Short mmCIF file of C-alpha atoms in Angstrom, two decimals:
data_model
loop_
_atom_site.label_atom_id
_atom_site.label_comp_id
_atom_site.label_asym_id
_atom_site.label_seq_id
_atom_site.Cartn_x
_atom_site.Cartn_y
_atom_site.Cartn_z
CA MET A 18 8.32 -32.80 -13.88
CA GLN A 19 8.95 -36.33 -12.72
CA LYS A 20 7.47 -36.86 -9.29
CA HIS A 21 10.75 -37.88 -7.65
CA ILE A 22 12.46 -34.63 -8.74
CA ASN A 23 11.31 -31.31 -7.26
CA MET A 24 12.41 -27.73 -7.81
CA THR A 25 14.13 -27.53 -4.43
CA ASP A 26 16.43 -30.41 -5.39
CA ILE A 27 17.17 -28.88 -8.78
CA ALA A 28 17.89 -25.48 -7.22
CA LYS A 29 20.29 -27.04 -4.74
CA ARG A 30 22.10 -28.98 -7.46
CA ALA A 31 22.37 -25.94 -9.76
CA GLY A 32 23.30 -23.50 -7.01
CA VAL A 33 20.38 -21.14 -7.69
CA THR A 34 17.12 -20.30 -5.97
CA GLN A 35 13.88 -22.22 -6.29
CA ALA A 36 12.27 -19.10 -7.79
CA THR A 37 14.87 -19.08 -10.58
CA VAL A 38 14.19 -22.73 -11.36
CA SER A 39 10.46 -21.98 -11.46
CA ARG A 40 10.93 -19.11 -13.93
CA ILE A 41 13.04 -21.27 -16.24
CA ILE A 42 10.63 -24.22 -16.21
CA ASN A 43 7.59 -22.00 -16.65
CA ARG A 44 9.25 -19.98 -19.42
CA LYS A 45 9.16 -16.64 -17.61
CA PRO A 46 11.79 -13.88 -17.96
CA GLY A 47 14.26 -12.87 -15.29
CA PHE A 48 17.32 -15.09 -15.72
CA ARG A 49 20.53 -15.21 -17.70
CA LYS A 50 21.36 -17.74 -20.39
CA ALA A 51 24.26 -19.09 -18.31
CA THR A 52 21.88 -19.62 -15.38
CA ARG A 53 19.35 -21.45 -17.57
CA ASP A 54 22.12 -23.69 -18.95
CA ARG A 55 23.27 -24.52 -15.41
CA VAL A 56 19.71 -25.40 -14.32
CA LEU A 57 19.12 -27.56 -17.39
CA ALA A 58 22.44 -29.34 -16.81
CA ALA A 59 21.39 -30.07 -13.24
CA MET A 60 18.03 -31.41 -14.42
CA SER A 61 19.77 -33.60 -16.98
CA SER A 62 22.16 -35.03 -14.39
CA MET A 63 19.17 -35.83 -12.15
CA GLY A 64 17.50 -37.86 -14.90
CA TYR A 65 14.93 -35.39 -16.18
CA GLN A 66 13.16 -36.29 -19.44
CA SER A 67 15.44 -35.45 -22.38
CA HIS A 68 12.73 -34.31 -24.82
CA ILE A 69 11.42 -31.75 -22.30
CA LEU A 70 14.96 -30.49 -21.69
CA GLU A 71 15.41 -29.99 -25.41
CA GLN A 72 12.22 -27.93 -25.58
CA LEU A 73 13.43 -25.74 -22.72
CA ARG A 74 16.80 -25.23 -24.43
CA GLN A 75 15.08 -23.97 -27.57
CA ILE A 76 12.98 -21.36 -25.78
CA ARG A 77 13.70 -17.79 -26.74
CA ARG A 78 13.33 -15.58 -23.72
CA LYS A 79 10.97 -12.66 -23.78
CA THR A 80 12.86 -9.38 -23.95
CA LEU A 81 12.98 -7.76 -20.53
CA ARG A 82 11.89 -4.15 -20.24
CA CYS A 83 12.91 -1.50 -17.74
CA THR A 84 12.45 2.25 -17.32
CA LEU A 85 14.99 4.79 -16.08
CA LEU A 86 13.12 7.40 -14.03
CA VAL A 87 15.00 10.68 -13.59
CA CYS A 88 13.45 12.63 -10.71
CA SER A 89 13.87 16.38 -11.17
CA LEU A 90 14.50 19.06 -8.58
CA SER A 91 11.97 21.90 -8.42
CA GLU A 92 14.24 24.19 -10.43
CA GLN A 93 15.08 21.61 -13.11
CA LYS A 94 12.99 21.51 -16.28
CA HIS A 95 14.91 19.15 -18.55
CA SER A 96 16.81 16.75 -16.31
CA LEU A 97 17.60 14.28 -19.07
CA GLN A 98 19.55 16.99 -20.88
CA LEU A 99 21.96 17.37 -17.97
CA PRO A 100 25.34 15.81 -18.83
CA PHE A 101 25.31 13.08 -16.19
CA PHE A 102 21.75 11.87 -16.72
CA ARG A 103 22.09 12.04 -20.49
CA GLY A 104 25.35 10.09 -20.36
CA LEU A 105 23.88 7.58 -17.90
CA ALA A 106 20.83 6.95 -20.11
CA GLU A 107 22.99 6.44 -23.21
CA ALA A 108 25.36 4.06 -21.42
CA LEU A 109 22.51 2.06 -19.88
CA GLN A 110 20.77 1.59 -23.22
CA ARG A 111 23.99 0.44 -24.84
CA LEU A 112 24.81 -2.04 -22.07
CA PHE A 113 21.28 -3.38 -21.65
CA GLN A 114 21.07 -4.22 -25.35
CA LYS A 115 23.79 -6.81 -24.83
CA HIS A 116 21.52 -8.56 -22.31
CA CYS A 117 18.30 -8.42 -24.37
CA VAL A 118 16.83 -5.71 -22.16
CA GLU A 119 14.85 -2.80 -23.59
CA MET A 120 15.30 0.43 -21.64
CA THR A 121 13.43 3.69 -21.91
CA ALA A 122 14.26 6.91 -20.04
CA ARG A 123 11.63 9.26 -18.61
CA GLU A 124 11.73 12.47 -16.63
CA LEU A 125 9.54 12.74 -13.56
CA PRO A 126 8.74 16.39 -12.79
CA PHE A 127 9.22 17.62 -9.25
CA GLY A 128 6.37 16.55 -6.97
CA VAL A 129 5.38 13.35 -8.80
CA LEU A 130 4.64 10.78 -6.10
CA THR A 131 3.70 7.69 -8.12
CA PRO A 132 5.69 5.77 -10.73
CA PRO A 133 4.28 5.71 -14.29
CA ASP A 134 2.02 2.80 -15.10
CA ASP A 135 4.49 1.23 -17.52
CA ASP A 136 4.39 -2.39 -18.57
CA VAL A 137 7.98 -3.03 -17.48
CA ASP A 138 9.81 -5.65 -15.48
CA ALA A 139 11.90 -3.23 -13.39
CA TYR A 140 12.71 0.43 -12.72
CA LEU A 141 15.93 2.38 -12.32
CA LEU A 142 15.38 5.41 -10.11
CA CYS A 143 17.80 8.34 -9.97
CA GLY A 144 17.95 12.07 -9.33
CA ALA A 145 16.01 13.37 -6.33
CA PRO A 146 13.16 10.92 -5.63
CA SER A 147 10.77 11.67 -2.78
CA GLY A 148 10.02 9.32 0.08
CA SER A 149 6.44 8.94 -1.21
CA LEU A 150 7.66 7.86 -4.65
CA TYR A 151 9.99 5.35 -3.02
CA ARG A 152 7.19 3.87 -0.92
CA ASN A 153 4.84 3.69 -3.90
CA LEU A 154 7.48 1.83 -5.87
CA LEU A 155 7.83 -0.63 -3.02
CA SER A 156 4.07 -1.21 -2.93
CA SER A 157 4.02 -1.83 -6.70
CA LYS A 158 6.08 -4.98 -6.04
CA LYS A 159 8.20 -4.33 -9.13
CA PRO A 160 11.98 -4.64 -8.71
CA PHE A 161 13.88 -1.35 -8.77
CA LEU A 162 17.37 -0.01 -8.25
CA LEU A 163 17.99 3.40 -6.69
CA ILE A 164 20.95 5.48 -7.93
CA CYS A 165 21.56 8.53 -5.76
CA ASP A 166 24.08 10.56 -3.79
CA GLN A 167 22.33 10.76 -0.42
CA GLU A 168 24.51 8.36 1.47
CA THR A 169 22.79 8.57 4.86
CA ARG A 170 19.26 8.02 3.54
CA ASN A 171 17.93 5.05 5.45
CA TRP A 172 16.02 3.31 2.68
CA GLU A 173 16.06 -0.46 2.66
CA CYS A 174 16.32 -1.11 -1.05
CA ASN A 175 18.93 -1.96 -3.65
CA GLN A 176 21.04 1.15 -4.15
CA ILE A 177 24.10 2.51 -5.90
CA LEU A 178 25.28 5.42 -3.78
CA PHE A 179 27.81 8.08 -4.68
CA SER A 180 30.03 8.53 -1.65
CA THR A 181 29.05 11.88 -0.13
CA LEU A 182 30.56 11.80 3.35
CA LYS A 183 33.76 10.33 1.95
CA THR A 184 33.83 13.03 -0.73
CA GLY A 185 33.74 15.67 2.02
CA VAL A 186 36.74 13.98 3.60
CA GLN A 187 38.54 13.95 0.24
CA ILE A 188 37.86 17.66 -0.31
CA VAL A 189 39.28 18.63 3.08
CA ASP A 190 42.32 16.39 2.64
CA TYR A 191 43.10 18.05 -0.68
CA LEU A 192 42.64 21.62 0.62
CA LEU A 193 44.76 20.92 3.70
CA LYS A 194 47.55 19.63 1.46
CA GLU A 195 47.27 22.92 -0.41
CA ASN A 196 47.98 24.71 2.90
CA CYS A 197 44.42 26.00 3.40
CA ARG A 198 43.57 26.53 7.05
CA ARG A 199 40.33 28.44 6.71
CA ILE A 200 37.89 26.41 4.62
CA GLY A 201 34.30 27.17 3.66
CA TYR A 202 31.59 26.02 1.27
CA LEU A 203 29.19 27.64 -1.18
CA VAL A 204 26.61 24.99 -2.06
CA ASP A 205 22.92 24.26 -2.42
CA ARG A 206 20.93 22.03 -0.07
CA ASN A 207 21.70 18.86 -2.06
CA CYS A 208 25.33 18.90 -0.91
CA LEU A 209 24.75 18.97 2.84
CA GLU A 210 26.10 15.43 3.29
CA VAL A 211 29.33 16.37 1.53
CA CYS A 212 29.60 19.38 3.85
CA ALA A 213 29.03 17.11 6.86
CA GLY A 214 31.98 15.00 5.71
CA MET A 215 34.07 18.16 5.46
CA GLU A 216 33.13 19.21 8.99
CA LEU A 217 34.00 15.79 10.40
CA GLN A 218 37.38 15.65 8.69
CA LEU A 219 38.29 19.16 9.84
CA GLN A 220 37.44 18.17 13.41
CA GLN A 221 39.82 15.24 13.05
CA ASN A 222 42.52 17.79 12.22
CA GLY A 223 41.69 20.14 15.07
CA LEU A 224 39.97 22.67 12.79
CA PHE A 225 36.41 23.78 12.11
CA ILE A 226 34.33 25.76 9.60
CA ARG A 227 33.26 29.18 10.82
CA ARG A 228 29.58 30.01 10.83
CA GLU A 229 30.09 32.80 8.28
CA ASP A 230 31.86 30.36 5.96
CA ARG A 231 28.84 28.05 5.69
CA LYS A 232 27.01 29.39 2.64
CA ILE A 233 23.88 27.32 1.90
CA LEU A 234 21.95 28.43 -1.20
CA PHE A 235 18.22 27.89 -1.66
CA SER A 236 18.52 26.61 -5.21
CA SER A 237 20.96 24.75 -7.43
CA ASP A 238 20.61 27.48 -10.09
CA ALA A 239 24.02 28.92 -10.95
CA ASP A 240 22.81 32.50 -10.52
CA GLN A 241 22.51 31.87 -6.78
CA ALA A 242 26.25 31.35 -6.31
CA PRO A 243 27.31 35.04 -6.52
CA ILE A 244 25.06 35.81 -3.53
CA GLY A 245 27.28 33.92 -1.10
CA LEU A 246 30.46 35.20 -2.69
CA GLU A 247 29.29 38.81 -2.42
CA GLU A 248 28.71 38.30 1.31
CA TRP A 249 32.34 37.24 1.77
CA LEU A 250 33.61 40.14 -0.34
CA LYS A 251 31.45 42.67 1.49
CA GLU A 252 33.00 41.59 4.77
CA LYS A 253 36.48 41.44 3.16
CA SER A 254 36.80 38.00 4.67
CA LEU A 255 37.30 35.30 2.03
CA PRO A 256 38.44 31.80 3.15
CA ASP A 257 41.66 30.22 1.89
CA GLY A 258 39.76 27.43 0.15
CA ILE A 259 36.11 26.80 -0.70
CA PHE A 260 33.99 23.96 -1.99
CA ILE A 261 31.41 24.72 -4.70
CA ASN A 262 29.14 21.92 -5.82
CA HIS A 263 29.10 22.31 -9.62
CA VAL A 264 30.87 23.95 -12.55
CA GLU A 265 27.99 26.27 -13.51
CA SER A 266 28.26 28.00 -10.12
CA LEU A 267 32.01 28.25 -10.59
CA ARG A 268 31.56 29.97 -13.97
CA ALA A 269 29.07 32.38 -12.38
CA ILE A 270 31.55 33.61 -9.75
CA LEU A 271 34.77 33.68 -11.78
CA PRO A 272 34.03 37.12 -13.35
CA ILE A 273 33.34 38.56 -9.89
CA LEU A 274 36.62 37.17 -8.57
CA LYS A 275 38.46 38.61 -11.55
CA GLN A 276 36.79 41.99 -11.05
CA ASN A 277 38.03 41.99 -7.45
CA ARG A 278 41.53 40.89 -8.52
CA ILE A 279 41.29 37.58 -6.70
CA ARG A 280 43.31 34.92 -8.50
CA VAL A 281 42.41 31.23 -8.63
CA PRO A 282 44.27 29.23 -7.39
CA GLU A 283 46.97 31.67 -6.19
CA ASP A 284 44.70 33.68 -3.84
CA LEU A 285 41.80 31.25 -3.48
CA LYS A 286 41.65 27.47 -3.79
CA ILE A 287 38.36 26.16 -5.20
CA VAL A 288 37.18 22.54 -5.40
CA ILE A 289 34.00 21.43 -7.18
CA LEU A 290 32.00 18.29 -7.97
CA GLY A 291 31.71 17.03 -11.52
CA THR A 292 29.34 14.48 -12.97
CA SER A 293 30.91 13.56 -16.30
CA VAL A 294 33.72 14.23 -18.70
CA GLU A 295 32.88 15.68 -22.10
CA LYS A 296 33.41 13.33 -25.04
CA ASN A 297 34.64 16.06 -27.41
CA GLY A 298 38.02 16.29 -25.69
CA ASN A 299 37.13 19.41 -23.74
CA ASP A 300 37.45 17.49 -20.49
CA ILE A 301 40.16 19.41 -18.64
CA PRO A 302 38.65 20.68 -15.37
CA LEU A 303 38.87 24.39 -14.59
CA VAL A 304 39.72 23.64 -10.96
CA PRO A 305 40.28 20.43 -8.96
CA THR A 306 37.14 18.37 -9.53
CA PHE A 307 35.74 15.21 -7.93
CA TYR A 308 33.98 13.24 -10.65
CA ILE A 309 31.42 10.49 -10.94
CA PHE A 310 31.28 8.94 -14.39
CA PRO A 311 28.06 7.84 -16.17
CA GLU A 312 29.70 4.85 -17.86
CA GLU A 313 31.10 3.44 -14.62
CA THR A 314 27.74 3.96 -12.91
CA ALA A 315 25.89 2.27 -15.78
CA VAL A 316 28.10 -0.84 -15.64
CA LEU A 317 27.35 -1.31 -11.95
CA ALA A 318 23.63 -0.56 -12.44
CA VAL A 319 23.16 -3.09 -15.24
CA ARG A 320 25.01 -5.80 -13.37
CA ARG A 321 23.07 -5.17 -10.16
CA LEU A 322 19.64 -4.96 -11.81
CA LEU A 323 20.17 -8.26 -13.61
CA GLU A 324 21.12 -9.84 -10.28
CA ILE A 325 17.94 -8.43 -8.71
CA LEU A 326 15.81 -9.90 -11.49
CA GLU A 327 17.55 -13.25 -11.23
CA HIS A 328 17.36 -13.43 -7.42
CA PRO A 329 14.38 -11.28 -6.36
CA GLU A 330 14.19 -12.90 -2.94
CA ASP A 331 17.73 -11.85 -1.95
CA PRO A 332 17.97 -9.07 0.68
CA PRO A 333 18.73 -5.58 -0.69
CA CYS A 334 22.25 -4.22 -0.64
CA SER A 335 23.99 -0.90 -1.19
CA ILE A 336 27.01 -0.36 -3.45
CA LEU A 337 29.16 2.67 -2.61
CA LEU A 338 30.77 4.37 -5.61
CA PRO A 339 33.68 6.71 -4.74
CA ARG A 340 34.53 9.89 -6.63
CA THR A 341 37.76 10.45 -8.53
CA LEU A 342 39.81 13.63 -8.26
CA ARG A 343 40.99 15.24 -11.50
CA LEU A 344 43.28 18.27 -11.44
CA PRO A 345 43.77 21.03 -14.00
CA VAL A 346 46.49 19.79 -16.32
CA THR A 347 49.92 21.30 -15.82
CA ASN A 348 51.71 18.05 -16.58
CA GLN A 349 50.65 14.54 -17.49
CA THR A 350 51.18 13.05 -14.04
CA GLN A 351 48.76 15.43 -12.34
CA THR A 352 45.79 14.09 -14.29
CA GLN A 353 46.29 10.69 -12.70
CA ARG A 354 46.45 11.95 -9.13
CA MET A 355 43.76 10.68 -6.79
CA ILE A 356 42.90 11.01 -3.10
#
């Protein structure tokens, strides 16, 4: 570079960071074409040598590489086959291709504390990562984006968070509108933040969840759900409305409810969480369901990861992604209803 022009001046003129200017001049990856064009335009306006600018314009960037790491729970064996993670991986690969980014997806079995030694530029981390894995990723110095639904986790990194406390508020608001006054939950340990949101919202309405209506299961396996239901039935004390955290648990208890002549939703209101909508058209929820969608998550993840690669020195931020309520279809307007 000419001595009277430095990277700080170019960065200021182009409205980017000095690190971005350095990557462009030294032909390293981690920037968008529009950013490179803006930097080169700034260099040209500042009198930089035209033949060098032409060489920089003709550079083909190295293809960026990233890995999606899906962290399994102890009871999960094939996490990437679960609808949400499978849909997320497919959407990410499709979107990253448009930005010349190669993405691979890998499952990390429960208990893995170190990231794989991949030759990649960045990681996407989702599922149930441990604190040790998070710290080891930080020490690797490679950029990463965390996608999770543990809203109160105090990790200082770039995150896309599914709103858990807010979802609890949404669940209670819906059940109260359905005239439920005794509300409970039948969930595994991964939904405790949602339950905390439920408790807070009930307190705001002068209500509370009884101790016997707090059913916390030890596993996310669907065959655990009937245990809590049987406890309610044994005591002949079923709440007006309950929250169950996924559709597999719902399917496990429906035969028991039918056997005991308990009708849903006439005798019992049930709300669940959903993680995707099937592409084959079989996407009508069995009961009111709060969804997160893989495609919407992937769009945010791709955009945020590219920003991280372009501006690695920027402080981390968290993006909160709300859930959407879908109701069983009785008429067309109900499918559009949201809380």
